[in-house]
Every structure is written in structure tokens, then in C-alpha cells.
Coordinates of C-alpha atoms in Angstrom, one line a residue:
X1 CA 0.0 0.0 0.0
X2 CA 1.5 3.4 -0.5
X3 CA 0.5 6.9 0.2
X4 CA 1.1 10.6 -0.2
X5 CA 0.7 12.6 2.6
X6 CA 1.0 16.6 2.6
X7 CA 1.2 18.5 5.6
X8 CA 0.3 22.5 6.2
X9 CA 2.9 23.3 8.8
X10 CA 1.9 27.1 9.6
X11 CA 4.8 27.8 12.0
X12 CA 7.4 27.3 9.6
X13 CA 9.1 30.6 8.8
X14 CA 12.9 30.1 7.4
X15 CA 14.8 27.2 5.7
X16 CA 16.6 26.4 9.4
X17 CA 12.7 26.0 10.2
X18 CA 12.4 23.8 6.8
X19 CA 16.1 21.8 7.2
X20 CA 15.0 20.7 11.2
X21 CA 11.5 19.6 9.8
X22 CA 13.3 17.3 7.4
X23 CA 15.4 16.4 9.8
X24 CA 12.7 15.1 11.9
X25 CA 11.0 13.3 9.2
X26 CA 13.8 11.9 8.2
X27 CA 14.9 10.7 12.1
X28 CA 11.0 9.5 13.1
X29 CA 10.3 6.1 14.6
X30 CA 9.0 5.2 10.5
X31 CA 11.5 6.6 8.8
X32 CA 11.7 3.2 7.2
X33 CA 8.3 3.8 5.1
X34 CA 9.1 6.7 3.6
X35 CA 10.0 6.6 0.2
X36 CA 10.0 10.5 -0.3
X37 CA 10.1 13.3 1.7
X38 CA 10.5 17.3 0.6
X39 CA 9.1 20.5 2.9
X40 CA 9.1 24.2 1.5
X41 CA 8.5 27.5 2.4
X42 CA 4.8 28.3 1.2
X43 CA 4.6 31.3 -0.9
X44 CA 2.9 34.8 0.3
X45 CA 2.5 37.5 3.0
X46 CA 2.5 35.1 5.6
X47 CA 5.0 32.6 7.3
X48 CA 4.0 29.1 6.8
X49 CA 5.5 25.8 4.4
X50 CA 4.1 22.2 3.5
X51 CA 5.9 18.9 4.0
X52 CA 4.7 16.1 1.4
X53 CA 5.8 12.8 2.0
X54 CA 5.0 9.4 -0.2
X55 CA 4.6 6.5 2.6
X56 CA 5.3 2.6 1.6
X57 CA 3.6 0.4 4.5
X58 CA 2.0 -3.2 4.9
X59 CA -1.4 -1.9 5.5
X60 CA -3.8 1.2 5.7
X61 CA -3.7 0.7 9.7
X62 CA 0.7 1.2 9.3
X63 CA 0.4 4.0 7.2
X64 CA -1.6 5.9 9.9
X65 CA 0.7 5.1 12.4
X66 CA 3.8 6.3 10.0
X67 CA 1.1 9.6 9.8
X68 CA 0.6 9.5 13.3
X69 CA 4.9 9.2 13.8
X70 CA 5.6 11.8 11.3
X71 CA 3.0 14.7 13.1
X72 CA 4.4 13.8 16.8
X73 CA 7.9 13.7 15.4
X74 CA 7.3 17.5 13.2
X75 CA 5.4 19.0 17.2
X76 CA 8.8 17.3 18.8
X77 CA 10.6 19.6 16.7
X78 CA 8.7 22.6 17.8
X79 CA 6.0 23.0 15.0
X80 CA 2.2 22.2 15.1
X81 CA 1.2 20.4 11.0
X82 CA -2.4 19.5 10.2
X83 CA -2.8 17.2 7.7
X84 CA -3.9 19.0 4.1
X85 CA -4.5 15.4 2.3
X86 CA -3.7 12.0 2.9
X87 CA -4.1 9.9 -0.2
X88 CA -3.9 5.9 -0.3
X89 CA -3.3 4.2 -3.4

């Protein structure tokens, strides 16, 4: 099963804020199911990026818990992210 996830992560406000957000993707507990990860700087007035992230699991059931992983792993790192679109293919 695999899965593309993007994220609206509305605290993000510089490309050290962008470079720790990967980082913590990168270092979560599921790190192992994702296949592809990129987070940018969102265009505009305001502060604010996205994260988008294609997941590989077993099951629908694993990829929430790599979902679940991912958002405790981006507040861990000091930013709140609320889920824009979870697709499962």
C-alpha cells in the first residue's frame, strides 16, 4: 500500500525552520516507510511551508501510524502540522 501525505505546517518561517522539519522526518520512529520526503516554504504574506511525503507500508492501519509518527515527530521539533490530504493508493 502506499501513500502521499502533505502537511500545512503554519509555524514554519525560514529554511533552518524547513532543514529541522526534514530532519525530523527523516529521524522518526517510520522513517523506514518513507519513500519520499520534501518540505518548503509556502509562498505569500504570511510565514508558513508544506511537508509532502509518499509513505510505503504493509497496511492502511501502518500507514496511519507512520502519519501519526511523522506529526508527533514535526510538534517534537517545535511546530504544530495539520494534515492537508492523505491519499492511499
Amino acid at each position: 500500500v502506499t501513500a502521499k501525505l502533505l502537511l500545512a505546517i503554519p509555524s514554519m518561517g525560514c529554511i533552518a525552520c524547513v532543514n529541522k522539519i526534514d530532519t525530523s522526518i527523516r529521524q522518526c520512529d517510520s522513517a523506514t516507510s518513507i519513500t519520499q520526503e520534501k518540505s518548503w516554504l509556502t509562498e505569500g504574506p504570511g510565514k508558513g511551508g508544506m511537508a509532502e511525503l509518499k509513505i510505503s507500508a504493509q497496511s492502511t492501519e501502518e500507514i496511519d501510524k507512520v502519519v501519526q509518527n511523522v506529526v508527533t515527530a514535526i510538534k517534537n521539533a517545535g511546530f504544530e502540522s495539520e494534515t492537508e490530504s492523505l491519499q492511499i493508493e
